[in-house]
CSV table of C-alpha atoms and ligand atoms in Angstrom, one decimal:
chain,number,residue,atom,x,y,z
A,1,MET,CA,-17.7,-28.8,-35.4
A,2,THR,CA,-14.2,-27.7,-34.3
A,3,SER,CA,-12.5,-27.7,-37.6
A,4,ARG,CA,-10.8,-25.0,-39.7
A,5,ARG,CA,-14.0,-24.9,-41.8
A,6,THR,CA,-16.0,-23.9,-38.8
A,7,ARG,CA,-13.4,-21.2,-38.0
A,8,GLU,CA,-13.6,-20.0,-41.6
A,9,ARG,CA,-17.4,-19.6,-41.2
A,10,MET,CA,-16.8,-17.7,-38.0
A,11,VAL,CA,-14.4,-15.3,-39.8
A,12,GLY,CA,-17.0,-14.8,-42.6
A,13,ARG,CA,-19.5,-13.8,-39.9
A,14,LEU,CA,-17.0,-11.4,-38.3
A,15,GLN,CA,-16.4,-9.7,-41.7
A,16,LYS,CA,-20.2,-9.3,-42.1
A,17,GLN,CA,-20.2,-7.8,-38.6
A,18,GLY,CA,-17.7,-5.2,-39.8
A,19,ILE,CA,-14.3,-6.5,-38.7
A,20,LYS,CA,-11.8,-5.4,-41.4
A,21,ASN,CA,-8.3,-6.0,-40.0
A,22,THR,CA,-7.0,-8.9,-42.0
A,23,ALA,CA,-4.3,-9.8,-39.5
A,24,VAL,CA,-6.9,-10.1,-36.7
A,25,LEU,CA,-9.2,-12.2,-39.0
A,26,THR,CA,-6.3,-14.5,-40.0
A,27,VAL,CA,-5.2,-15.1,-36.4
A,28,MET,CA,-8.8,-15.9,-35.4
A,29,ARG,CA,-9.1,-18.3,-38.4
A,30,ASP,CA,-6.0,-20.1,-37.3
A,31,THR,CA,-6.5,-20.2,-33.5
A,32,PRO,CA,-8.5,-23.1,-32.1
A,33,ARG,CA,-11.1,-21.6,-29.8
A,34,HIS,CA,-12.7,-24.8,-28.7
A,35,ILE,CA,-9.7,-25.8,-26.6
A,36,PHE,CA,-10.4,-22.9,-24.3
A,37,VAL,CA,-13.8,-24.2,-23.1
A,38,ASP,CA,-14.9,-27.4,-21.4
A,39,GLU,CA,-15.3,-30.4,-23.8
A,40,ALA,CA,-19.1,-30.3,-23.3
A,41,LEU,CA,-19.2,-26.8,-24.8
A,42,ALA,CA,-16.5,-27.4,-27.5
A,43,SER,CA,-19.1,-27.7,-30.3
A,44,ARG,CA,-20.5,-24.3,-29.4
A,45,ALA,CA,-17.1,-22.5,-29.2
A,46,TYR,CA,-17.5,-20.9,-32.6
A,47,GLU,CA,-21.0,-19.5,-32.1
A,48,ASP,CA,-21.1,-15.8,-31.6
A,49,ASN,CA,-21.9,-16.1,-27.9
A,50,ALA,CA,-20.1,-15.7,-24.7
A,51,LEU,CA,-19.8,-19.1,-22.9
A,52,PRO,CA,-19.2,-20.0,-19.3
A,53,ILE,CA,-15.6,-20.8,-18.2
A,54,GLY,CA,-16.4,-21.5,-14.6
A,55,TYR,CA,-16.1,-19.2,-11.5
A,56,ASN,CA,-19.0,-17.2,-12.8
A,57,GLN,CA,-16.9,-15.9,-15.7
A,58,THR,CA,-17.3,-16.1,-19.5
A,59,ILE,CA,-15.1,-16.3,-22.6
A,60,SER,CA,-15.9,-13.2,-24.6
A,61,GLN,CA,-17.9,-13.7,-27.8
A,62,PRO,CA,-15.7,-13.9,-31.0
A,63,TYR,CA,-17.1,-10.6,-32.3
A,64,ILE,CA,-16.0,-8.7,-29.1
A,65,VAL,CA,-12.5,-10.3,-29.1
A,66,ALA,CA,-12.1,-9.3,-32.8
A,67,LYS,CA,-13.5,-5.8,-32.3
A,68,MET,CA,-11.4,-5.0,-29.2
A,69,THR,CA,-8.3,-6.3,-30.9
A,70,GLU,CA,-9.0,-4.3,-34.0
A,71,LEU,CA,-9.6,-1.1,-32.0
A,72,LEU,CA,-6.4,-1.6,-30.1
A,73,LEU,CA,-4.3,-2.1,-33.2
A,74,GLU,CA,-6.0,0.5,-35.4
A,75,LYS,CA,-3.4,3.3,-34.8
A,76,GLY,CA,-0.4,1.1,-35.7
A,77,PRO,CA,1.4,-2.0,-34.5
A,78,LEU,CA,2.1,-2.5,-30.8
A,79,SER,CA,4.9,-4.1,-29.0
A,80,LYS,CA,4.0,-4.3,-25.3
A,81,VAL,CA,0.4,-5.0,-24.3
A,82,LEU,CA,-1.1,-5.3,-20.9
A,83,GLU,CA,-4.3,-7.4,-20.7
A,84,ILE,CA,-6.6,-7.3,-17.6
A,85,GLY,CA,-8.8,-10.3,-17.2
A,86,THR,CA,-7.0,-13.3,-18.7
A,87,GLY,CA,-10.1,-15.6,-18.1
A,88,CYS,CA,-9.6,-18.7,-20.2
A,89,GLY,CA,-6.8,-17.0,-22.2
A,90,TYR,CA,-8.4,-16.9,-25.7
A,91,GLN,CA,-8.0,-13.1,-26.1
A,92,SER,CA,-4.4,-13.4,-24.8
A,93,ALA,CA,-3.7,-16.1,-27.5
A,94,VAL,CA,-5.1,-13.8,-30.2
A,95,LEU,CA,-3.0,-10.8,-28.9
A,96,ALA,CA,0.1,-12.9,-28.6
A,97,GLN,CA,0.1,-13.6,-32.3
A,98,LEU,CA,-0.2,-9.9,-33.2
A,99,VAL,CA,2.1,-8.1,-30.8
A,100,GLU,CA,5.6,-8.6,-29.4
A,101,SER,CA,4.6,-9.4,-25.8
A,102,VAL,CA,1.5,-9.7,-23.7
A,103,TYR,CA,1.4,-9.1,-20.0
A,104,THR,CA,-1.8,-10.6,-18.6
A,105,ILE,CA,-3.3,-10.3,-15.2
A,106,GLU,CA,-6.2,-12.4,-13.7
A,107,ARG,CA,-7.6,-12.2,-10.2
A,108,ILE,CA,-8.9,-15.8,-10.1
A,109,LEU,CA,-6.0,-18.1,-9.7
A,110,PRO,CA,-7.4,-21.4,-11.1
A,111,LEU,CA,-8.5,-19.6,-14.3
A,112,GLN,CA,-5.0,-18.1,-14.7
A,113,LYS,CA,-3.5,-21.6,-14.3
A,114,LYS,CA,-5.8,-23.1,-16.9
A,115,ALA,CA,-5.1,-20.2,-19.3
A,116,GLN,CA,-1.4,-20.8,-18.9
A,117,ASN,CA,-1.8,-24.4,-19.8
A,118,TYR,CA,-3.9,-23.7,-22.9
A,119,LEU,CA,-1.4,-21.2,-24.2
A,120,ALA,CA,1.5,-23.5,-23.5
A,121,ASP,CA,-0.3,-26.1,-25.6
A,122,LEU,CA,-0.4,-23.6,-28.4
A,123,ALA,CA,3.3,-22.9,-27.9
A,124,LEU,CA,2.7,-19.2,-27.3
A,125,LYS,CA,5.7,-18.1,-25.3
A,126,ASN,CA,5.5,-14.3,-25.4
A,127,VAL,CA,2.8,-14.2,-22.7
A,128,TYR,CA,3.6,-13.3,-19.1
A,129,TYR,CA,1.1,-14.0,-16.3
A,130,GLN,CA,0.4,-12.4,-13.0
A,131,HIS,CA,-2.2,-13.3,-10.4
A,132,ASN,CA,-3.3,-10.0,-9.0
A,133,ASP,CA,-5.9,-7.3,-9.0
A,134,GLY,CA,-5.5,-5.8,-12.5
A,135,GLY,CA,-6.6,-2.4,-11.3
A,136,LEU,CA,-3.0,-2.0,-10.1
A,137,GLY,CA,-1.5,-2.6,-13.5
A,138,TRP,CA,1.9,-4.1,-13.7
A,139,SER,CA,4.3,-1.3,-12.9
A,140,GLU,CA,7.5,-3.4,-13.4
A,141,TYR,CA,6.9,-3.5,-17.1
A,142,ALA,CA,5.1,-0.2,-17.6
A,143,PRO,CA,4.6,1.8,-19.8
A,144,PHE,CA,2.5,-0.3,-22.2
A,145,ASP,CA,1.7,0.9,-25.7
A,146,GLY,CA,-1.6,-1.0,-25.5
A,147,ILE,CA,-3.9,-1.9,-22.6
A,148,LEU,CA,-6.9,-4.2,-23.1
A,149,VAL,CA,-9.4,-4.7,-20.3
A,150,SER,CA,-12.0,-7.5,-20.5
A,151,ALA,CA,-14.2,-6.7,-17.5
A,152,ALA,CA,-16.5,-3.6,-17.1
A,153,ALA,CA,-15.3,-1.0,-14.7
A,154,GLU,CA,-17.2,1.9,-13.2
A,155,THR,CA,-14.3,4.2,-13.9
A,156,VAL,CA,-11.1,3.7,-15.7
A,157,PRO,CA,-8.5,2.7,-13.0
A,158,ASP,CA,-6.0,5.5,-12.4
A,159,MET,CA,-3.0,3.1,-12.3
A,160,LEU,CA,-3.9,1.9,-15.8
A,161,LEU,CA,-4.0,5.4,-17.2
A,162,GLN,CA,-0.6,6.1,-15.6
A,163,GLN,CA,0.9,2.9,-17.1
A,164,LEU,CA,-0.3,3.8,-20.6
A,165,ALA,CA,2.6,5.1,-22.8
A,166,VAL,CA,2.4,8.4,-24.5
A,167,GLY,CA,1.1,7.5,-27.9
A,168,GLY,CA,-0.5,4.3,-26.4
A,169,VAL,CA,-4.1,3.0,-26.7
A,170,MET,CA,-6.4,1.5,-24.1
A,171,VAL,CA,-9.6,-0.4,-24.9
A,172,ILE,CA,-11.9,-0.8,-21.9
A,173,PRO,CA,-15.6,-1.5,-21.3
A,174,THR,CA,-17.1,1.0,-18.7
A,175,THR,CA,-20.5,1.3,-17.2
A,176,GLN,CA,-22.5,4.2,-18.7
A,177,ASN,CA,-25.9,5.2,-17.3
A,178,ASN,CA,-27.8,1.9,-17.3
A,179,GLY,CA,-25.5,-0.2,-19.6
A,180,GLN,CA,-21.9,-0.6,-20.6
A,181,ALA,CA,-20.0,0.8,-23.6
A,182,LEU,CA,-16.6,0.2,-25.0
A,183,GLN,CA,-14.3,3.1,-24.6
A,184,ARG,CA,-11.0,3.7,-26.4
A,185,ILE,CA,-8.5,6.0,-24.6
A,186,THR,CA,-5.5,7.4,-26.4
A,187,ARG,CA,-2.7,9.2,-24.6
A,188,SER,CA,-0.8,12.0,-26.2
A,189,ASN,CA,1.7,14.6,-25.0
A,190,THR,CA,-1.1,16.8,-23.9
A,191,GLY,CA,-3.3,14.3,-22.1
A,192,TYR,CA,-5.9,11.6,-22.6
A,193,GLN,CA,-8.6,11.5,-25.3
A,194,ALA,CA,-11.6,9.2,-24.8
A,195,GLU,CA,-14.0,7.9,-27.5
A,196,ILE,CA,-17.2,6.1,-26.3
A,197,LEU,CA,-18.0,3.4,-28.8
A,198,GLU,CA,-20.6,0.6,-29.0
A,199,ALA,CA,-22.7,-0.9,-26.3
A,200,VAL,CA,-21.3,-4.2,-24.8
A,201,SER,CA,-22.0,-6.7,-22.0
A,202,PHE,CA,-19.1,-7.7,-19.8
A,203,VAL,CA,-18.7,-9.3,-16.4
A,204,PRO,CA,-17.9,-6.8,-13.8
A,205,PHE,CA,-14.3,-5.6,-13.0
A,206,LEU,CA,-13.8,-6.7,-9.4
A,207,SER,CA,-11.1,-5.7,-6.9
A,208,GLY,CA,-9.0,-8.1,-4.8
A,209,VAL,CA,-8.0,-11.6,-5.7
A,210,GLU,CA,-9.5,-15.1,-5.3
B,1,LIG,N1,-10.6,-12.2,-22.2
B,1,LIG,C1,-11.2,-13.3,-21.5
B,1,LIG,C2,-12.4,-12.7,-20.8
B,1,LIG,C3,-12.7,-13.3,-19.5
B,1,LIG,S1,-14.0,-12.6,-18.6
B,1,LIG,C4,-11.5,-14.5,-22.3
B,1,LIG,O1,-11.4,-14.4,-23.5
B,1,LIG,O2,-11.8,-15.5,-21.8
B,1,LIG,C5,-13.2,-11.4,-17.7
B,1,LIG,C6,-12.1,-11.8,-16.7
B,1,LIG,O3,-11.7,-10.7,-16.0
B,1,LIG,C7,-12.6,-12.8,-15.6
B,1,LIG,O4,-11.8,-14.0,-15.7
B,1,LIG,C8,-12.4,-12.1,-14.3
B,1,LIG,O5,-12.0,-12.9,-13.2
B,1,LIG,C9,-11.4,-11.1,-14.7
B,1,LIG,N2,-11.3,-9.9,-13.8
B,1,LIG,C10,-12.3,-9.1,-13.4
B,1,LIG,N3,-11.9,-8.1,-12.6
B,1,LIG,C11,-10.5,-8.2,-12.6
B,1,LIG,C12,-9.4,-7.5,-12.0
B,1,LIG,N4,-9.6,-6.4,-11.2
B,1,LIG,N5,-8.2,-7.9,-12.2
B,1,LIG,C13,-7.9,-9.0,-12.9
B,1,LIG,N6,-8.9,-9.8,-13.5
B,1,LIG,C14,-10.1,-9.4,-13.4
């Protein structure tokens, strides 16, 4: 239930759902996802569902992780990526294998600690952690050529826009009318361009820390 065969089936499903980036598919085939959830849920880790990770939060469904990563990387390779909402760390683990370094911020400390342990188990060393309100970004390491946000914000936080490099890409779910949609924002010399993409369902982006 937690074997490579199960992950190969998951990747087959992702391809049917329209994921094309072979580097993303390869990394998701090779990264154990079950280690990021409680043992009781391990057998369900490869289903295309979000699963609880405690503290009222969820691990994003495989399709969403794949889609956001693909959207982020579509315009070319990235070196420095800021991730907001580490959660259990699965998305961070996927990113860490596709970019040079990942700076990840989580507002719930026990989740951050768990994620740090899981990524250490996988020997992923190019991930840097901060316990903070991700709406502030991480100015010390800015600008970032990619920013990926895993919680739905009402509006795109200003600090994140400022910390996006010229030529950089941000993927973020935002609330739109009654629902949520993925948004991709690219920054050029002349400003920011936004594309509103598909409907999604994320936990809310919250301020402050726990
Ligand atoms: N990518 C994660 C998704 C976790 S769910 C995974 O694969 O598991 C979203 C996470 O965003 C939650 O852990 C939540 O605590 C966190 N979050 C919400 N608002 C935040 C904020 N302002 N700053 C940092 N983290 C935030």
